[in-house]
mmCIF file of C-alpha atoms in Angstrom:
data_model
loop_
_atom_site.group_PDB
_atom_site.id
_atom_site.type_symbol
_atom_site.label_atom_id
_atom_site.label_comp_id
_atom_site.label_asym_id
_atom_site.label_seq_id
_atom_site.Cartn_x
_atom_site.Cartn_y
_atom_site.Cartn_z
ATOM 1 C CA UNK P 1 0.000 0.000 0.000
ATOM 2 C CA UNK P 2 0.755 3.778 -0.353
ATOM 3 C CA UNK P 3 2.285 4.034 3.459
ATOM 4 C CA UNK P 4 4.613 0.886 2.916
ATOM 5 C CA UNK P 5 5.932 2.604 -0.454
ATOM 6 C CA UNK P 6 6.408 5.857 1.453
ATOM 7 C CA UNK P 7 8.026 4.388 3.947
ATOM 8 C CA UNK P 8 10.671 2.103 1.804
ATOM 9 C CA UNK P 9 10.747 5.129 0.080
ATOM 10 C CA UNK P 10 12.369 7.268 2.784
ATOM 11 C CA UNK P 11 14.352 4.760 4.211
ATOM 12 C CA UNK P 12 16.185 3.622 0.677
ATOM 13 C CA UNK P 13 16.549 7.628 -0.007
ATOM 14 C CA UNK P 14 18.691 7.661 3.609
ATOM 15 C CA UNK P 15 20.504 4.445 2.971
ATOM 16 C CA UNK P 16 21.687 6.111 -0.615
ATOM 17 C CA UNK P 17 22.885 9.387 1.280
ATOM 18 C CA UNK P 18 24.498 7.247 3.598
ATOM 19 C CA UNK P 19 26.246 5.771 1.268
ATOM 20 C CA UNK P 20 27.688 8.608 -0.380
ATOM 21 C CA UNK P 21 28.979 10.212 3.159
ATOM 22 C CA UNK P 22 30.744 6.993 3.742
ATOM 23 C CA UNK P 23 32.132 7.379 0.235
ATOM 24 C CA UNK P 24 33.541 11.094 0.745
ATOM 25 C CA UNK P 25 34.713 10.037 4.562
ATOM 26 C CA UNK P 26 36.785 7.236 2.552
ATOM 27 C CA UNK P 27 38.124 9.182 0.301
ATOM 28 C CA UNK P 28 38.689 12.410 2.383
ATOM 29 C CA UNK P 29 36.603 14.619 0.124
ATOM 30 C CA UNK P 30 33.690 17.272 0.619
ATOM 31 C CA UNK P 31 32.320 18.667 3.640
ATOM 32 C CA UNK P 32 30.833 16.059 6.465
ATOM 33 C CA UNK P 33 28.502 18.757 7.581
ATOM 34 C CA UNK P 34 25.636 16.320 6.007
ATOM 35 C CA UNK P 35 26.036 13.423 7.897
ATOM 36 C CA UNK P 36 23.424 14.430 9.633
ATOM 37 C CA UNK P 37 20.196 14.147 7.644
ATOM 38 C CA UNK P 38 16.421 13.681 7.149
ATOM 39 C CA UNK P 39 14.505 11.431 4.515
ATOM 40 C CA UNK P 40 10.643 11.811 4.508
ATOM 41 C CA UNK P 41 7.342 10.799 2.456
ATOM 42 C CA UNK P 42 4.695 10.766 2.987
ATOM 43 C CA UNK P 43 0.704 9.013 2.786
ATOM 44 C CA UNK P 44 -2.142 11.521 2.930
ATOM 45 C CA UNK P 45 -5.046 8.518 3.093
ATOM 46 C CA UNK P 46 -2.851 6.616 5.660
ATOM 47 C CA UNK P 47 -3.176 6.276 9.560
ATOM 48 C CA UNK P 48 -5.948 3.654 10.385
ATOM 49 C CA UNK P 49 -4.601 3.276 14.075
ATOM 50 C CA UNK P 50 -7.591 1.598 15.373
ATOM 51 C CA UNK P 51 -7.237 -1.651 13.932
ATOM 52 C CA UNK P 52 -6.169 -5.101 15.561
ATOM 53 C CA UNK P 53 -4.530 -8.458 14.859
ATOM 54 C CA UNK P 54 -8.456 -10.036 14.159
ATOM 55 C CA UNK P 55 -10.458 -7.336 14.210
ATOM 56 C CA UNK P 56 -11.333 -3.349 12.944
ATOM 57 C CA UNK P 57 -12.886 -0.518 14.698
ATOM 58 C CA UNK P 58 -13.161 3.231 14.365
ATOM 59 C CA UNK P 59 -13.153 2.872 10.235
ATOM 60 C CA UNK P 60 -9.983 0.918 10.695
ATOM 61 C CA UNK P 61 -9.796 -2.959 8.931
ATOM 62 C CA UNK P 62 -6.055 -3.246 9.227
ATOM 63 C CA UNK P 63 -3.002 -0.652 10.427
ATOM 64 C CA UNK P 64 -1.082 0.457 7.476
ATOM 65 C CA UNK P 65 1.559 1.948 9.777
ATOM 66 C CA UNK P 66 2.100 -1.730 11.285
ATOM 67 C CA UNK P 67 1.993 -3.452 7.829
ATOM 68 C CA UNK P 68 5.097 -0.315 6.923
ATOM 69 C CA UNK P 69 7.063 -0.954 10.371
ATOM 70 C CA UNK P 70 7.119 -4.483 10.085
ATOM 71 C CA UNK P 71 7.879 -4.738 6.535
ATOM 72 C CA UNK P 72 11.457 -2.206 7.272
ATOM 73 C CA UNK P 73 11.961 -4.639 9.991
ATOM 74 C CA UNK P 74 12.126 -7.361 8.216
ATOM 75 C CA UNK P 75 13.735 -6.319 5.014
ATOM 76 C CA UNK P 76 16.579 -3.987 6.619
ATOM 77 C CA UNK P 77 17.007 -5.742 10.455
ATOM 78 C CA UNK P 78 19.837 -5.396 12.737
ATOM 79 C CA UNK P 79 23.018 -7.334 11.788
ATOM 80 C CA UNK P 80 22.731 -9.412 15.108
ATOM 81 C CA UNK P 81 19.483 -10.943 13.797
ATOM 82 C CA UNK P 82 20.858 -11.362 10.206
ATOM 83 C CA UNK P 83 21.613 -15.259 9.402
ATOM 84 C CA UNK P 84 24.318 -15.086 7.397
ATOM 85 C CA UNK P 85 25.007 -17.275 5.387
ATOM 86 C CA UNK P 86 29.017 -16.526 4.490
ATOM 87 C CA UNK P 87 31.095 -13.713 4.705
ATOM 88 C CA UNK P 88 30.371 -12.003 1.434
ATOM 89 C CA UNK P 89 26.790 -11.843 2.688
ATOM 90 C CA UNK P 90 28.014 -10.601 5.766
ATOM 91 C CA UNK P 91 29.834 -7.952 4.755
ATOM 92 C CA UNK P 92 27.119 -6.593 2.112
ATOM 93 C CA UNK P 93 24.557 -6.467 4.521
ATOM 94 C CA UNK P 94 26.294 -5.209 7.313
ATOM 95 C CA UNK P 95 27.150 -1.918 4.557
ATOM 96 C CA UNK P 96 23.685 -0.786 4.545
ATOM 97 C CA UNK P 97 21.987 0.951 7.506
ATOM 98 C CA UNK P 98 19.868 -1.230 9.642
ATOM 99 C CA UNK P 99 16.727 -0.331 11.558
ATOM 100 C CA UNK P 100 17.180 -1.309 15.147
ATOM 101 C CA UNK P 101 14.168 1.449 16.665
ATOM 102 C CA UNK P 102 11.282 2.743 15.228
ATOM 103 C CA UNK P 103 8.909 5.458 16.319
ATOM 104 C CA UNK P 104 5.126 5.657 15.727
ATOM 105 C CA UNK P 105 4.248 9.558 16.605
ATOM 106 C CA UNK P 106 0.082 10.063 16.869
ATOM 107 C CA UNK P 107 -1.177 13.038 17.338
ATOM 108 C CA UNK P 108 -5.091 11.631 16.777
ATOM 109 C CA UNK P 109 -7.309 12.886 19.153
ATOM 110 C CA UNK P 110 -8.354 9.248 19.814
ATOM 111 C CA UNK P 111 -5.484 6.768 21.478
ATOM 112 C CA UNK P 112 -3.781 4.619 19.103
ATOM 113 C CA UNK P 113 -5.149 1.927 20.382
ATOM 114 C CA UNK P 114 -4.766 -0.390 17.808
ATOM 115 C CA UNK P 115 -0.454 0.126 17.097
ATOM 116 C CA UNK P 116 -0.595 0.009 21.349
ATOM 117 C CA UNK P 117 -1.138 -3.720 21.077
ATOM 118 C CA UNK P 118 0.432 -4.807 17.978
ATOM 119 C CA UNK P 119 3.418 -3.753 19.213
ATOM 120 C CA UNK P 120 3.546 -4.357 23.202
ATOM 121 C CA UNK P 121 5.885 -7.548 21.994
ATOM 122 C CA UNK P 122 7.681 -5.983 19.598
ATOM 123 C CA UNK P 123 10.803 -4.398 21.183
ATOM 124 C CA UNK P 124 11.943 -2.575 18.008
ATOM 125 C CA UNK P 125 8.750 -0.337 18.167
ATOM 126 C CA UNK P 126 7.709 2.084 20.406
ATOM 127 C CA UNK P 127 4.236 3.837 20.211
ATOM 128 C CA UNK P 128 3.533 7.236 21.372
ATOM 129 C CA UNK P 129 0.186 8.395 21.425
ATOM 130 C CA UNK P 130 -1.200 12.033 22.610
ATOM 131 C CA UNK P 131 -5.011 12.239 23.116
ATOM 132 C CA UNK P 132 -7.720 13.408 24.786
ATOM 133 C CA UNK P 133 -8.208 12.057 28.180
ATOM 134 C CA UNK P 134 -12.223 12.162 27.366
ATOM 135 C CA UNK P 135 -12.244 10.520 24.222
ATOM 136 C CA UNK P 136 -12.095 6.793 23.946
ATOM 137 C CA UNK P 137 -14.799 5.683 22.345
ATOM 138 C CA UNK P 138 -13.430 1.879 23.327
ATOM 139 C CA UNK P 139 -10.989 0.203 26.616
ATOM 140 C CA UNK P 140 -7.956 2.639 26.865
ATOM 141 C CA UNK P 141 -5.006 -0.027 25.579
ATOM 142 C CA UNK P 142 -1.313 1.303 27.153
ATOM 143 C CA UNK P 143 1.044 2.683 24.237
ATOM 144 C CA UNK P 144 4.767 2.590 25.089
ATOM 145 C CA UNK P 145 4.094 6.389 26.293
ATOM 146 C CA UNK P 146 0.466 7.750 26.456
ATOM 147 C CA UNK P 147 -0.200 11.491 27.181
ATOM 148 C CA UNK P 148 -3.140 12.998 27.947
ATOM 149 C CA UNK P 149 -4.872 16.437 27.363
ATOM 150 C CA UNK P 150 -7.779 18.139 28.882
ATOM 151 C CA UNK P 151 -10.842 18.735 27.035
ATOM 152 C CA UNK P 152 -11.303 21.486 24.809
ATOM 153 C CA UNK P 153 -7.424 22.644 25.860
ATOM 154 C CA UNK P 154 -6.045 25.864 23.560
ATOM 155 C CA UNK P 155 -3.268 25.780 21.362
ATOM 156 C CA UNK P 156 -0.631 27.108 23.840
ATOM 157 C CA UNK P 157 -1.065 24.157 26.092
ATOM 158 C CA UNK P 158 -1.352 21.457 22.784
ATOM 159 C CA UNK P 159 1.881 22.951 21.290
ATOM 160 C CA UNK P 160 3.818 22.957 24.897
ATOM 161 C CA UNK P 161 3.237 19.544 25.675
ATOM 162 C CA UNK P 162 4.246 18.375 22.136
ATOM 163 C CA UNK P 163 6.889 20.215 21.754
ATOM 164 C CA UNK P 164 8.144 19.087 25.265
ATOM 165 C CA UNK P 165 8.120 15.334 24.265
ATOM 166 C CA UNK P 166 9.735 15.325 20.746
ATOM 167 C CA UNK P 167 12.695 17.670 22.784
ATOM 168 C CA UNK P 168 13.004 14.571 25.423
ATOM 169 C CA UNK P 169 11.435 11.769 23.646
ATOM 170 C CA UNK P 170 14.685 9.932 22.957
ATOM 171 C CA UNK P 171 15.456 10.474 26.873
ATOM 172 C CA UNK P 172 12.302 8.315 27.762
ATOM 173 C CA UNK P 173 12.947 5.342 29.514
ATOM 174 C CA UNK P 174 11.150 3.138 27.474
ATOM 175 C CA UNK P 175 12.856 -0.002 28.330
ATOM 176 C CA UNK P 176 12.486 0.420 32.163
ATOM 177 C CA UNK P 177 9.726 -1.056 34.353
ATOM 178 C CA UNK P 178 7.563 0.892 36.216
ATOM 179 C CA UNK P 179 7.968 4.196 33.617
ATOM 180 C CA UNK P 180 5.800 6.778 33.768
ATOM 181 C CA UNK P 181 5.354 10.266 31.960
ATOM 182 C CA UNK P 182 8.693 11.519 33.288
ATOM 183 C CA UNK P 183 11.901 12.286 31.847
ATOM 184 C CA UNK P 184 14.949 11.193 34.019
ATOM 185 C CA UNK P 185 18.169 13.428 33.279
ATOM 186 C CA UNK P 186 20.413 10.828 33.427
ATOM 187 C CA UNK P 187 18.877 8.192 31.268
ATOM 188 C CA UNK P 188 20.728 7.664 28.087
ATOM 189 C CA UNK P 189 19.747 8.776 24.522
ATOM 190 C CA UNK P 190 18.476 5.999 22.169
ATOM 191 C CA UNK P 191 17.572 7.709 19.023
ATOM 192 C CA UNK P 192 15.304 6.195 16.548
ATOM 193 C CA UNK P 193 15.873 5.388 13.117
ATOM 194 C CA UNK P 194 12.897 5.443 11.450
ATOM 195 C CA UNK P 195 9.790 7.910 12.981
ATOM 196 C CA UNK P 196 5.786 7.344 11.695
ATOM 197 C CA UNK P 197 4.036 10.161 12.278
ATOM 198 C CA UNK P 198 0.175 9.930 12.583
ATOM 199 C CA UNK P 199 -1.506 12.990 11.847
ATOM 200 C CA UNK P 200 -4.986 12.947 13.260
ATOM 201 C CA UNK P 201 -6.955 16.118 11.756
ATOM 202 C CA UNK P 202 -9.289 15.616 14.558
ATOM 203 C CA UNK P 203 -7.979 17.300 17.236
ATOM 204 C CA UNK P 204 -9.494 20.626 15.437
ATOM 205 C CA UNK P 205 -11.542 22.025 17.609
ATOM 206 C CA UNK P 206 -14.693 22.249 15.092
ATOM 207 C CA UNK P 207 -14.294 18.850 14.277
ATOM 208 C CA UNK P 208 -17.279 16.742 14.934
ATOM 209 C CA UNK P 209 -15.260 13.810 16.226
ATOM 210 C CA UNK P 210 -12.682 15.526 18.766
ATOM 211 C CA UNK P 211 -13.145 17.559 21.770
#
C-alpha cells in the first residue's frame, strides 16, 4: 500500500545518502557537515490506528503503519538478527543501515489503540500516542508512552506539551519497568531510526469527532 511505499521510500533515499557520506569520509573529500540528515514521504489517506490483529474498529480494517514498520523490519534488520550465510553476505549487509528502533508519533485525538497492542511484543517499536483524556470511544489499551490532554485545551497548552516530548522523547525510559510520563536526566539517549508520524486532523476544535 501507499504508506509501505512511502516508507521504503524514505528509508532507501537515507541508505543512498548514507552511502555517499561513507564514500567522501573514505576518500577524504567534501564537507561532512551532512552526515546528519532527514529522509521523509509521505501518505495523505494513511493512519488507520484503530485496527487489531483479528479485528477493525473506528473505520480501521487493518493498520497500514504496522503493515510499513514491520515490513522495514524485516527487510533492513539489525546485523545481530541477520543469518548469514558466508562472509560475502556478511559484509554486504552489514554496509547498509539497519533499523534497530522505530517510532510511531500520533497526534489523533483518539489513542492509538490499535499500534498500542500490535506492538507491546515488539521491542523494536515504540508507540507514542497524545489524546484526549475524554475521548475513547473503546478500553484505553497502554502505548509505550500515552499522554493525555484536557478537554477542549487551547493551542498554547497542545503545542507545549508536544513540543516538550519530541525535545526529550529519545530520553524516555522506554525499556524500564515501572515508567511513567517523566523524563529522568540521566537516562541515556536511544535515538530512533525510522519515525511514523500519525496525523490525526481531529484534534481541530470544530471537528465533529474531537473535543
Amino acid at each position: 500500500g501507499g504508506t509501505v511505499a512511502a516508507a521504503l521510500s524514505a528509508w532507501e533515499k537515507y541508505c543512498k545518502r548514507h552511502e555517499l557520506i561513507q564514500k567522501k569520509k573514505h576518500n577524504r573529500q567534501g564537507s561532512f557537515e551532512d552526515t546528519t540528515h532527514l529522509c521523509w514521504s509521505a501518505h495523505v489517506a494513511g493512519g488507520t490506528h484503530h485496527a487489531f490483529k483479528d479485528y477493525g474498529e473506528g473505520f480501521c480494517i487493518f493498520s497500514d503503519i504496522a503493515v510499513a514498520a514491520n515490513v522495514l523490519l524485516q527487510k533492513y534488520p539489525a546485523p545481530a538478527l541477520i543469518q548469514q550465510s558466508n562472509n560475502h553476505t556478511q559484509k554486504n549487509q552489514l554496509s547498509t543501515p539497519a533499523i534497530r528502533r522505530i517510532l510511531i508519533i500520533d497526534l489523533d485525538v483518539h489513542q492509538g489503540n490499535g499500534n498500542a497492542v500490535l506492538f507491546q511484543e515488539e521491542e523494536r517499536v515504540k508507540t507514542f500516542s497524545m489524546q484526549c483524556k475524554a475521548n475513547y470511544f473503546s478500553k484505553k489499551e497502554q502505548s509505550d508512552l500515552d499522554i493525555e490532554l484536557p478537554v477542549g485545551c487551547r493551542d498554547e497548552t497542545y503545542l507545549s506539551t508536544l513540543r516538550f516530548w519530541l525535545k526529550n522523547i529519545e530520553n524516555y525510559p522506554f525499556d524500564e519497568d515501572g515508567r511513567s510520563d517523566e523524563v529522568k536526566s540521566n537516562t541515556q539517549k536511544k535515538p530512533f531510526d525510522i519515525i511514523f508520524f500519525q496525523a490525526g486532523v481531529d484534534i481541530h476544535k470544530d471537528d465533529r469527532l474531537g473535543r
